[in-house]
Coordinates of C-alpha atoms and ligand atoms in Angstrom, one line a residue:
X1 CA 33.6 34.4 18.9
X2 CA 31.1 34.8 16.1
X3 CA 32.4 34.8 12.5
X4 CA 30.9 36.2 9.3
X5 CA 31.6 35.3 5.7
X6 CA 29.8 36.6 2.6
X7 CA 30.3 36.1 -1.1
X8 CA 28.8 37.3 -4.4
X9 CA 30.3 36.8 -7.8
X10 CA 30.7 34.5 -10.7
X11 CA 31.1 31.2 -8.8
X12 CA 28.9 29.2 -6.5
X13 CA 28.6 30.8 -3.0
X14 CA 28.1 27.7 -0.7
X15 CA 31.7 26.3 -1.2
X16 CA 33.2 29.7 -0.5
X17 CA 31.0 30.2 2.6
X18 CA 31.7 26.8 4.1
X19 CA 35.4 27.1 3.4
X20 CA 35.5 30.5 5.0
X21 CA 33.5 29.4 8.0
X22 CA 35.9 26.5 8.6
X23 CA 38.8 28.9 8.6
X24 CA 37.0 30.8 11.4
X25 CA 36.3 27.7 13.5
X26 CA 39.3 28.6 15.7
X27 CA 37.5 31.7 17.0
X28 CA 35.2 29.4 19.0
X29 CA 31.5 28.8 18.2
X30 CA 28.6 26.6 19.0
X31 CA 26.4 26.7 15.9
X32 CA 26.6 27.7 12.2
X33 CA 24.5 28.5 9.2
X34 CA 24.4 29.8 5.7
X35 CA 21.8 31.5 3.4
X36 CA 22.4 31.1 -0.4
X37 CA 20.4 32.8 -3.1
X38 CA 20.0 31.6 -6.7
X39 CA 19.2 34.7 -8.7
X40 CA 15.8 36.1 -7.7
X41 CA 14.7 32.9 -5.9
X42 CA 14.1 33.0 -2.1
X43 CA 17.3 32.2 -0.2
X44 CA 17.8 28.7 1.1
X45 CA 18.8 28.9 4.8
X46 CA 20.4 25.9 6.5
X47 CA 21.5 26.1 10.2
X48 CA 22.8 23.6 12.6
X49 CA 23.9 23.4 16.2
X50 CA 27.5 22.2 16.7
X51 CA 30.4 22.2 14.3
X52 CA 30.8 23.1 10.6
X53 CA 31.0 19.4 9.9
X54 CA 27.5 19.0 11.3
X55 CA 26.2 21.9 9.1
X56 CA 27.8 20.3 6.0
X57 CA 26.2 17.0 6.9
X58 CA 22.8 18.7 7.1
X59 CA 23.3 20.4 3.8
X60 CA 24.2 17.1 2.2
X61 CA 25.0 17.8 -1.5
X62 CA 26.0 21.3 -2.6
X63 CA 23.3 21.0 -5.2
X64 CA 20.9 21.7 -2.4
X65 CA 22.3 25.2 -2.0
X66 CA 22.8 26.5 -5.5
X67 CA 23.4 30.2 -6.0
X68 CA 26.1 32.8 -6.5
X69 CA 25.3 35.0 -3.6
X70 CA 25.3 34.1 0.1
X71 CA 26.1 34.8 3.7
X72 CA 27.3 32.5 6.5
X73 CA 27.9 32.6 10.2
X74 CA 29.4 30.8 13.1
X75 CA 27.7 31.7 16.4
X76 CA 29.0 31.9 19.9
X77 CA 25.9 32.2 22.0
X78 CA 25.3 35.5 23.9
X79 CA 21.5 36.0 23.7
X80 CA 19.7 32.7 23.7
X81 CA 21.2 29.2 24.1
X82 CA 23.1 27.5 21.3
X83 CA 20.4 26.0 19.1
X84 CA 19.3 25.7 15.5
X85 CA 16.6 28.3 16.0
X86 CA 19.0 30.8 17.5
X87 CA 21.7 30.2 14.9
X88 CA 22.1 32.7 12.1
X89 CA 21.2 33.6 9.4
X90 CA 18.0 35.2 10.7
X91 CA 15.2 36.6 8.6
X92 CA 12.2 38.9 8.5
X93 CA 8.8 37.3 8.4
X94 CA 8.5 37.3 4.6
X95 CA 12.3 36.9 4.0
X96 CA 12.5 40.4 2.6
X97 CA 15.6 40.8 4.7
X98 CA 18.0 37.9 5.7
X99 CA 21.1 38.5 7.7
X100 CA 23.9 37.6 10.0
X101 CA 25.4 39.6 12.8
X102 CA 28.4 39.7 15.1
X103 CA 28.5 41.6 18.4
X104 CA 25.7 42.6 20.8
X105 CA 22.8 44.9 20.3
X106 CA 22.4 46.4 23.8
X107 CA 18.9 47.9 23.4
X108 CA 17.4 44.8 21.6
X109 CA 14.6 44.4 24.1
X110 CA 13.4 47.9 23.5
X111 CA 13.6 47.3 19.7
X112 CA 11.7 44.0 20.1
X113 CA 9.0 45.7 22.2
X114 CA 8.6 48.5 19.6
X115 CA 8.4 46.0 16.7
X116 CA 5.9 43.8 18.5
X117 CA 3.6 46.8 18.7
X118 CA 3.9 47.1 15.0
X119 CA 2.8 43.5 14.5
X120 CA 6.2 41.7 14.3
X121 CA 6.6 38.3 15.8
X122 CA 9.8 36.8 17.1
X123 CA 10.9 33.2 16.7
X124 CA 14.3 33.3 18.4
X125 CA 15.8 34.8 21.6
X126 CA 18.5 36.6 19.7
X127 CA 19.3 40.3 19.5
X128 CA 20.2 39.6 15.8
X129 CA 16.6 38.9 14.9
X130 CA 15.6 42.3 16.3
X131 CA 18.1 44.3 14.2
X132 CA 17.1 42.5 11.0
X133 CA 13.5 43.1 11.6
X134 CA 14.2 46.7 12.5
X135 CA 15.9 47.2 9.1
X136 CA 13.0 45.4 7.5
X137 CA 10.6 47.8 9.3
X138 CA 12.3 51.0 8.1
X139 CA 12.9 49.5 4.6
X140 CA 9.1 49.0 4.2
X141 CA 7.9 52.0 6.1
X142 CA 10.0 54.6 4.3
X143 CA 10.3 52.7 0.9
X144 CA 14.0 53.4 1.0
X145 CA 17.1 51.9 -0.5
X146 CA 18.8 49.2 1.7
X147 CA 21.6 51.6 2.5
X148 CA 19.1 54.2 3.8
X149 CA 17.2 51.7 5.8
X150 CA 20.4 50.2 7.4
X151 CA 21.6 53.7 8.2
X152 CA 18.3 54.5 9.9
X153 CA 18.5 51.3 11.9
X154 CA 22.1 51.7 13.1
X155 CA 21.3 55.1 14.4
X156 CA 18.6 53.5 16.5
X157 CA 20.6 50.7 18.0
X158 CA 23.2 50.8 20.7
X159 CA 26.0 48.3 20.9
X160 CA 28.7 46.8 18.8
X161 CA 28.0 44.9 15.6
X162 CA 29.0 43.8 12.2
X163 CA 26.0 43.2 10.0
X164 CA 25.6 41.5 6.6
X165 CA 22.2 41.5 4.9
X166 CA 20.6 40.3 1.7
X167 CA 17.4 42.0 0.5
X168 CA 14.8 40.0 -1.6
X169 CA 14.5 43.0 -4.0
X170 CA 18.2 43.1 -4.7
X171 CA 19.3 39.7 -5.9
X172 CA 23.0 39.0 -6.0
X173 CA 23.8 41.9 -3.6
X174 CA 25.0 42.0 0.0
X175 CA 24.8 45.0 2.3
X176 CA 27.1 45.4 5.3
X177 CA 27.5 47.8 8.2
X178 CA 29.8 47.8 11.3
X179 CA 30.2 49.5 14.6
X180 CA 32.8 48.1 16.9
X181 CA 33.0 44.5 15.5
X182 CA 35.6 43.9 12.8
X183 CA 34.7 43.5 9.2
X184 CA 36.7 43.4 6.0
X185 CA 35.8 43.4 2.3
X186 CA 37.8 41.7 -0.4
X187 CA 37.7 41.9 -4.2
X188 CA 39.2 39.8 -6.9
X189 CA 37.9 40.1 -10.5
X190 CA 34.2 39.7 -10.4
X191 CA 34.1 38.2 -6.9
X192 CA 33.3 40.2 -3.8
X193 CA 33.9 38.9 -0.3
X194 CA 33.0 40.1 3.2
X195 CA 34.4 38.6 6.4
X196 CA 34.9 39.3 10.0
X197 CA 38.4 38.0 10.0
X198 CA 41.2 37.7 7.4
X199 CA 41.7 33.9 7.4
X200 CA 38.2 33.4 6.1
X201 CA 39.0 34.9 2.7
X202 CA 42.7 34.5 2.5
X203 CA 42.4 31.6 0.0
X204 CA 40.7 34.0 -2.5
X205 CA 42.2 37.4 -2.1
X206 CA 44.9 39.3 -0.2
X207 CA 43.6 42.8 -1.0
X208 CA 41.0 44.1 1.4
X209 CA 39.2 47.2 2.5
X210 CA 38.6 47.9 6.2
X211 CA 35.2 49.4 7.0
X212 CA 35.2 51.9 9.8
X213 CA 32.6 52.3 12.5
X214 CA 29.2 53.6 11.3
X215 CA 30.2 52.9 7.7
X216 CA 28.4 50.7 5.2
X217 CA 29.3 48.7 2.1
X218 CA 27.3 47.4 -0.9
X219 CA 28.7 44.3 -2.6
X220 CA 27.7 43.0 -6.0
X221 CA 29.3 40.9 -8.7
X222 CA 32.3 42.9 -10.0
X223 CA 32.1 45.8 -7.5
X224 CA 31.8 47.2 -4.1
X225 CA 30.8 50.7 -2.9
X226 CA 31.2 52.3 0.5
X227 CA 28.9 54.8 2.3
X228 CA 29.0 56.9 5.4
X229 CA 26.1 57.1 7.9
X230 CA 24.6 60.0 5.8
X231 CA 24.4 57.6 2.8
X232 CA 27.1 59.5 1.0
X233 CA 29.6 57.5 -1.1
X234 CA 33.1 57.4 0.4
X235 CA 36.4 56.1 -0.9
X236 CA 38.4 53.4 0.9
X237 CA 42.0 52.4 0.6
X238 CA 42.9 48.9 -0.6
X239 CA 45.3 47.2 1.9
X240 CA 47.5 44.2 1.1
X241 CA 47.4 41.4 3.7
X242 CA 51.0 40.1 4.0
X243 CA 50.1 36.9 5.9
X244 CA 51.0 33.8 4.3
X245 CA 48.0 31.5 3.8
X246 CA 50.2 28.5 4.8
X247 CA 50.9 30.2 8.2
X248 CA 47.2 29.5 9.0
X249 CA 47.6 25.8 8.3
X250 CA 48.8 23.1 10.8
X251 CA 51.9 22.2 8.7
X252 CA 52.3 18.6 10.0
X253 CA 51.6 19.3 13.7
X254 CA 48.8 17.5 15.4
X255 CA 47.4 20.8 16.7
X256 CA 47.7 24.5 16.0
X257 CA 48.7 25.0 19.7
X258 CA 51.8 22.7 19.3
X259 CA 52.7 24.3 16.0
X260 CA 52.4 27.8 17.6
X261 CA 54.5 26.7 20.6
X262 CA 57.2 25.7 18.2
X263 CA 56.9 28.9 16.2
X264 CA 57.9 30.9 19.3
X265 CA 61.6 31.2 18.6
X266 CA 60.9 32.7 15.2
X267 CA 58.0 34.9 16.3
X268 CA 60.0 36.3 19.2
X269 CA 63.1 36.8 17.0
X270 CA 61.0 38.6 14.3
X271 CA 59.5 40.9 16.9
X272 CA 62.9 41.7 18.4
X273 CA 64.4 42.5 15.0
X274 CA 61.5 44.8 14.1
X275 CA 62.9 47.4 16.6
X276 CA 66.5 46.3 17.4
X277 CA 68.7 47.8 14.7
X278 CA 72.4 47.9 13.9
X279 CA 74.2 46.3 16.8
X280 CA 71.9 46.5 19.8
X281 CA 70.3 49.9 19.3
X282 CA 66.5 50.0 19.9
X283 CA 64.7 52.1 17.4
X284 CA 61.2 53.0 18.3
X285 CA 60.7 55.4 15.4
X286 CA 58.3 52.9 13.8
X287 CA 56.3 52.9 17.0
X288 CA 56.3 56.7 16.9
X289 CA 57.5 57.4 20.5
X290 CA 60.0 60.2 20.6
X291 CA 62.7 60.5 23.3
X292 CA 61.0 63.7 24.6
X293 CA 57.7 61.8 25.1
X294 CA 59.5 58.9 26.8
X295 CA 61.3 61.3 29.2
X296 CA 58.0 62.9 30.2
X297 CA 56.2 59.7 31.2
X298 CA 55.3 59.8 35.0
X299 CA 53.2 56.7 35.2
X300 CA 52.4 53.7 33.0
X301 CA 49.0 52.0 32.9
X302 CA 48.9 48.6 31.3
X303 CA 45.4 47.5 30.4
X304 CA 44.6 44.1 28.9
X305 CA 42.5 40.9 29.2
X306 CA 43.4 37.2 29.6
X307 CA 47.0 36.3 28.8
X308 CA 47.7 39.8 27.6
X309 CA 47.0 40.9 31.1
X310 CA 49.4 38.3 32.4
X311 CA 52.0 39.8 30.1
X312 CA 51.3 43.1 31.8
X313 CA 51.7 41.6 35.3
X314 CA 55.1 40.3 34.3
X315 CA 56.2 43.4 32.5
X316 CA 55.4 45.7 35.4
X317 CA 58.4 44.4 37.3
X318 CA 60.6 44.9 34.3
X319 CA 59.4 48.4 33.5
X320 CA 59.6 49.5 37.1
X321 CA 63.1 48.1 37.6
X322 CA 64.7 49.1 34.3
X323 CA 62.9 52.3 33.5
X324 CA 62.1 53.5 37.0
X325 CA 58.5 54.4 36.1
X326 CA 55.6 53.3 38.4
X327 CA 53.3 50.8 36.6
X328 CA 49.7 49.8 37.3
X329 CA 48.3 46.8 35.6
X330 CA 44.5 46.8 35.1
X331 CA 42.0 44.3 33.8
X332 CA 40.3 46.0 30.9
X333 CA 36.9 44.7 31.9
X334 CA 37.3 46.3 35.4
X335 CA 39.1 49.4 34.3
X336 CA 36.4 50.6 31.9
X337 CA 33.8 50.8 34.7
X338 CA 36.0 52.4 37.3
X339 CA 36.5 56.0 38.1
X340 CA 40.2 56.0 38.7
X341 CA 42.1 59.4 38.8
X342 CA 44.5 59.2 35.9
X343 CA 47.8 61.1 35.8
X344 CA 48.1 63.3 32.7
X345 CA 51.7 62.6 31.9
X346 CA 51.0 58.9 31.8
X347 CA 51.4 56.4 29.0
X348 CA 48.7 53.7 28.6
X349 CA 49.9 50.5 27.1
X350 CA 47.0 48.4 25.7
X351 CA 48.1 44.8 25.0
X352 CA 46.0 42.6 22.7
X353 CA 46.8 39.9 20.2
X354 CA 43.6 40.3 18.2
X355 CA 43.3 44.1 18.6
X356 CA 39.5 43.5 18.8
X357 CA 38.9 42.5 22.4
X358 CA 35.8 44.6 23.3
X359 CA 36.9 45.5 26.9
X360 CA 40.5 46.4 25.8
X361 CA 39.2 48.6 23.0
X362 CA 36.8 50.4 25.4
X363 CA 39.7 50.8 27.9
X364 CA 41.8 52.4 25.1
X365 CA 38.9 54.8 24.3
X366 CA 38.5 55.7 27.9
X367 CA 42.2 56.5 28.2
X368 CA 42.1 58.6 25.0
X369 CA 39.0 60.4 26.2
X370 CA 40.9 61.2 29.5
X371 CA 43.7 62.8 27.5
X372 CA 46.2 59.9 28.2
X373 CA 48.7 59.0 25.4
X374 CA 48.1 55.4 24.3
X375 CA 50.4 52.8 22.9
X376 CA 49.0 49.5 21.6
X377 CA 51.0 46.3 21.5
X378 CA 49.0 44.4 18.9
X379 CA 49.4 41.4 16.6
X380 CA 46.7 41.9 14.0
X381 CA 47.5 44.7 11.6
X382 CA 44.7 47.1 10.9
X383 CA 42.7 45.9 13.9
X384 CA 40.5 48.3 15.8
X385 CA 42.9 48.8 18.7
X386 CA 45.8 49.3 16.3
X387 CA 43.9 51.9 14.4
X388 CA 42.6 53.9 17.3
X389 CA 45.8 54.0 19.5
X390 CA 48.2 56.9 19.2
X391 CA 51.2 54.6 18.8
X392 CA 51.4 50.9 17.8
X393 CA 54.1 48.3 18.5
X394 CA 53.2 45.4 16.2
X395 CA 54.2 42.0 17.5
X396 CA 55.2 39.7 14.6
X397 CA 53.7 36.5 15.8
X398 CA 51.8 35.9 12.5
X399 CA 48.3 34.4 12.6
X400 CA 47.6 32.6 15.9
X401 CA 44.8 30.1 15.5
X402 CA 44.7 28.0 18.7
X403 CA 42.4 29.6 21.3
X404 CA 45.1 29.3 24.0
X405 CA 47.7 31.9 23.1
X406 CA 51.3 31.0 23.2
X407 CA 53.4 32.7 20.5
X408 CA 51.5 36.0 20.7
X409 CA 52.0 36.0 24.4
X410 CA 55.7 35.5 24.0
X411 CA 56.1 38.3 21.5
X412 CA 54.2 40.6 23.8
X413 CA 56.6 39.9 26.6
X414 CA 59.7 40.8 24.5
X415 CA 58.0 43.9 23.1
X416 CA 57.6 45.1 26.7
X417 CA 61.1 44.1 27.6
X418 CA 62.5 46.2 24.7
X419 CA 60.3 49.2 25.7
X420 CA 61.6 48.9 29.3
X421 CA 65.2 48.8 28.2
X422 CA 64.8 51.8 25.8
X423 CA 62.8 53.8 28.4
X424 CA 65.5 53.1 31.0
X425 CA 68.3 54.2 28.6
X426 CA 66.5 57.4 27.5
X427 CA 65.6 58.3 31.0
X428 CA 69.2 57.8 32.2
X429 CA 68.7 54.8 34.4
X430 CA 70.7 52.6 32.1
X431 CA 74.0 53.4 30.4
X432 CA 74.2 52.6 26.7
X433 CA 76.5 49.7 27.6
X434 CA 73.9 48.3 30.2
X435 CA 71.1 48.7 27.7
X436 CA 73.1 46.9 25.0
X437 CA 73.9 44.1 27.3
X438 CA 70.2 43.7 28.2
X439 CA 69.3 43.7 24.5
X440 CA 71.9 41.0 24.0
X441 CA 70.1 39.0 26.7
X442 CA 66.7 39.5 25.0
X443 CA 68.2 38.4 21.7
X444 CA 69.3 35.2 23.3
X445 CA 65.7 34.2 24.2
X446 CA 64.7 32.6 20.8
X447 CA 67.5 30.2 20.8
X448 CA 66.9 29.3 24.5
X449 CA 63.2 28.7 23.8
X450 CA 64.3 26.3 21.1
X451 CA 66.5 24.4 23.6
X452 CA 63.6 24.0 26.0
X453 CA 61.4 22.6 23.2
X454 CA 63.9 19.9 22.5
X455 CA 63.2 18.5 26.0
X456 CA 59.4 18.3 25.5
X457 CA 59.2 14.5 25.9
X458 CA 60.0 14.7 29.6
X459 CA 57.1 17.1 30.1
X460 CA 54.8 14.9 28.1
X461 CA 55.7 12.0 30.4
X462 CA 55.0 14.1 33.5
X463 CA 51.7 15.4 32.0
X464 CA 50.4 11.9 31.4
X465 CA 51.0 11.1 35.1
X466 CA 48.9 14.1 36.2
X467 CA 46.2 14.0 33.5
X468 CA 43.6 13.1 36.1
X469 CA 44.6 15.6 38.7
X470 CA 41.7 17.5 40.5
X471 CA 43.6 20.6 41.3
X472 CA 46.9 22.1 40.4
X473 CA 48.5 25.0 42.3
X474 CA 51.2 27.2 40.7
X475 CA 53.2 29.2 43.2
X476 CA 55.9 31.8 42.8
X477 CA 57.0 35.3 43.8
X478 CA 57.4 38.5 41.8
X479 CA 58.0 37.7 38.1
X480 CA 57.6 34.0 38.9
X481 CA 54.1 34.7 40.2
X482 CA 53.3 36.4 36.8
X483 CA 54.6 33.3 35.1
X484 CA 52.4 31.1 37.3
X485 CA 49.3 33.1 36.3
X486 CA 49.9 32.3 32.7
X487 CA 50.9 28.7 33.4
X488 CA 47.8 28.1 35.4
X489 CA 45.6 29.6 32.7
X490 CA 47.2 27.5 30.0
X491 CA 46.5 24.4 32.1
X492 CA 42.9 25.1 33.1
X493 CA 41.6 26.5 29.8
X494 CA 42.5 23.4 27.7
X495 CA 42.7 20.6 30.3
X496 CA 39.6 21.6 32.3
X497 CA 41.5 20.8 35.5
X498 CA 41.0 23.4 38.2
X499 CA 44.2 25.3 38.8
X500 CA 45.2 28.4 40.6
X501 CA 48.2 30.7 40.5
X502 CA 49.2 31.9 43.9
X503 CA 51.7 34.4 45.2
X504 CA 53.7 31.9 47.2
X505 CA 53.8 34.1 50.3
X506 CA 50.0 34.3 50.3
X507 CA 49.4 30.6 50.3
X508 CA 49.3 30.3 54.1
X509 CA 46.5 32.9 54.3
X510 CA 43.9 30.4 53.3
X511 CA 44.6 28.5 50.1
X512 CA 47.0 26.0 51.7
X513 CA 43.9 24.4 53.4
X514 CA 43.1 23.0 49.9
X515 CA 46.4 21.0 49.7
X516 CA 46.0 17.4 50.5
X517 CA 47.7 14.1 49.8
X518 CA 48.9 14.0 46.2
X519 CA 47.9 17.6 45.2
X520 CA 50.2 18.8 42.5
X521 CA 52.0 22.0 43.5
X522 CA 54.3 23.6 40.9
X523 CA 56.8 26.0 42.3
X524 CA 58.4 28.5 39.8
X525 CA 61.8 29.7 41.2
X526 CA 63.8 31.7 38.7
X527 CA 64.3 34.8 40.8
X528 CA 67.4 34.5 43.0
X529 CA 66.3 37.2 45.5
X530 CA 63.2 35.1 46.5
X531 CA 64.4 31.6 45.5
X532 CA 64.8 30.4 49.1
X533 CA 61.5 31.9 50.1
X534 CA 59.5 30.2 47.4
X535 CA 61.3 26.9 48.1
X536 CA 60.2 27.2 51.8
X537 CA 56.6 27.7 50.7
X538 CA 56.9 24.6 48.5
X539 CA 58.2 22.6 51.4
X540 CA 55.2 23.8 53.5
X541 CA 52.9 22.3 51.0
X542 CA 54.9 19.1 50.7
X543 CA 54.5 18.7 54.5
X544 CA 50.8 18.6 53.9
X545 CA 51.0 15.9 51.3
X546 CA 51.6 18.0 48.0
X547 CA 53.5 16.4 45.1
X548 CA 56.1 19.0 44.1
X549 CA 57.2 20.0 40.7
X550 CA 59.9 22.6 40.5
X551 CA 60.7 24.9 37.6
X552 CA 64.0 26.8 37.8
X553 CA 67.1 27.9 35.9
X554 CA 70.1 25.7 35.2
X555 CA 72.5 25.7 38.1
X556 CA 69.8 25.8 40.7
X557 CA 70.2 22.0 41.2
X558 CA 69.3 22.2 44.9
X559 CA 65.7 22.3 43.9
X560 CA 65.9 18.6 43.1
X561 CA 66.4 17.9 46.8
X562 CA 62.9 19.3 47.4
X563 CA 60.8 18.7 44.3
X564 CA 60.0 15.2 43.0
X565 CA 60.1 16.4 39.4
X566 CA 62.2 19.4 38.3
X567 CA 62.4 21.2 35.0
X568 CA 65.4 23.4 34.2
X569 CA 65.4 26.2 31.7
X570 CA 68.5 28.0 30.4
X571 CA 69.8 31.1 32.3
X572 CA 68.9 34.5 31.1
X573 CA 68.9 37.9 32.8
X574 CA 66.2 37.4 35.5
X575 CA 64.1 40.3 34.2
X576 CA 63.3 38.2 31.2
X577 CA 62.8 34.8 32.8
X578 CA 59.1 34.6 32.1
X579 CA 59.9 34.2 28.4
X580 CA 61.7 30.9 29.2
X581 CA 59.8 29.6 32.3
X582 CA 56.4 29.8 30.6
X583 CA 57.4 27.4 27.8
X584 CA 57.4 24.2 29.9
X585 CA 54.1 25.3 31.4
X586 CA 52.6 25.8 27.9
X587 CA 53.8 22.3 27.0
X588 CA 52.4 20.9 30.3
X589 CA 48.9 22.4 29.5
X590 CA 49.1 21.0 26.0
X591 CA 50.1 17.5 26.9
X592 CA 47.6 17.2 29.8
X593 CA 44.8 18.2 27.4
X594 CA 46.1 15.8 24.8
X595 CA 46.3 12.9 27.4
X596 CA 42.7 13.7 28.3
X597 CA 41.6 13.5 24.7
X598 CA 40.2 17.0 24.6
X599 CA 39.8 19.5 21.8
X600 CA 43.1 21.3 22.4
X601 CA 42.7 24.0 19.8
X602 CA 39.0 24.8 20.5
X603 CA 38.4 24.3 24.2
X604 CA 34.7 24.4 25.3
X605 CA 33.0 27.7 26.0
X606 CA 36.0 29.8 24.9
X607 CA 36.6 32.1 22.0
X608 CA 39.8 33.3 20.4
X609 CA 38.8 36.9 20.1
X610 CA 36.3 38.2 22.7
X611 CA 34.4 40.9 20.9
X612 CA 31.6 41.2 23.4
X613 CA 31.8 42.4 27.0
Ligands
LIG1 C1 40.6 35.4 24.8 C2 41.7 34.4 24.4 C3 43.0 34.7 25.2 C4 43.4 36.1 25.2 C5 42.3 37.1 25.6 C6 42.6 38.5 25.2 O1 40.2 35.0 26.1 O2 41.3 33.1 24.5 O3 44.0 33.8 24.8 O4 44.5 36.3 26.0 O5 41.1 36.7 24.8 O6 42.7 38.6 23.8 P1 43.6 39.6 23.0 O7 43.3 39.4 21.6 O8 43.1 41.0 23.4 O9 45.0 39.4 23.4

């Protein structure tokens, strides 16, 4: 989604802005722009549709954008098509206010109509232009300071946003505000930075301030001040970012996705070790859940989006079976608009890599407002969901750059596994010995993932064979169905091949009519209880011409009699089999995309962190 970078200080702004924007490319965008100011001169604004490379080409020499203060933006179109005109920065008619914005202003049409009556004209279709002109309007009407004018404007707008503005009357200064969309401020010596995401400024500083909703910041060379909505000065705590800048580089891999697939053993191991202490004891004190609280839980609601939702679908089987607690898994975008009676002794688990997904954040707020205790499983420290939840279980995946998640997904799975085991032990469903044995199984996952990765060439070969497929069907039952959902998403989002995940038993209620000669059907069969059933469903599709790929655990060699290509993953307690079975499917998606020559890390139309509804 959209990205923001701003800089003011002793050096030149343009190189910092362009470097920062390129670090945000992974979030997904369709146009970009910068505005740079040299002292009191008018800002130079350059915008371009397409990639940062296109913007750089348009700028030409950096001598064309001289100045020590500037703001930059990558846009992912919401209001108005991707175009140079709709790209940010936007400006008031006389350039008194120039700005960039992330998020959505919901009442922008109302604001536009009001400003039109006051004589304002609009050149773009964006909601951003409306908020910038609204600030301009208040600034001029009330002859106020920028902070006062911004405060007045944000009280008037509805929606979520992060806003960065430069005022003609305040050379070398940047003014920011946020509500709902992430924004951080960094300082080092005389240089002040603002960004929507940590990687944008990690090359320059590791010490940042997080601005909260309805707060504002004023940046100038050598200093930053913070304000609340009343315009009063407030103090903020400086937080150290522990990420390693190198972790956000490709490190010799052709794509971030392949690098992140290979980082899974370590990411999963680190996440396990964050709560598994001496021997195999699970310690949730860091998460903040007491045994009394765990005993009281009568229902679990898992709410998430995308792959995080798929983690929820897989984990519901594990939680219900090991902890004996009923689980409902909800899509955050659906849940937030639904009036569902919620049980008061419930625990809501919100799963999110970024911690900023708009729908998941709203679902969390809705749970809290209904008096439900919330636990966030989040990867990004200090993110909105992490800060607003009652309890946080941090996954230790490190920065994930590829749009298609892999390592964050895998860490979310083990986080849920460990919660299920500990809940089961505390609630008396598992003895200490059983719990320890299960933890031992979870601890074996990293090494087993590493073994699967050693066999990736076979999958690459198979992927190249099906790189031109029209449709791919993933079928499985129970936990295997959950694995299929993620495998199918991995495949379609980066290869642009239509694919579907189907509960194997449902296939004959309609979808099997789509199977024809040569259609690829991938059967996931790791659950012994339903193994034969899924195999029968695979055979039904083969009778209608399907080409069968099987995915199962070592020892289930009989699958080779049915499938024309079979992948075996190491054995693990069947509750945890998604952690292993998903890996060949991640590789399959990756290699199909590679064979088709697509932009693996930045698939079309997608964004890494979806901060709008
Ligand atoms: C986007 C990403 C997905 C991710 C989903 C939820 O669609 O491309 O990979 O699963 O958002 O994101 P979250 O950050 O909440 O896990």
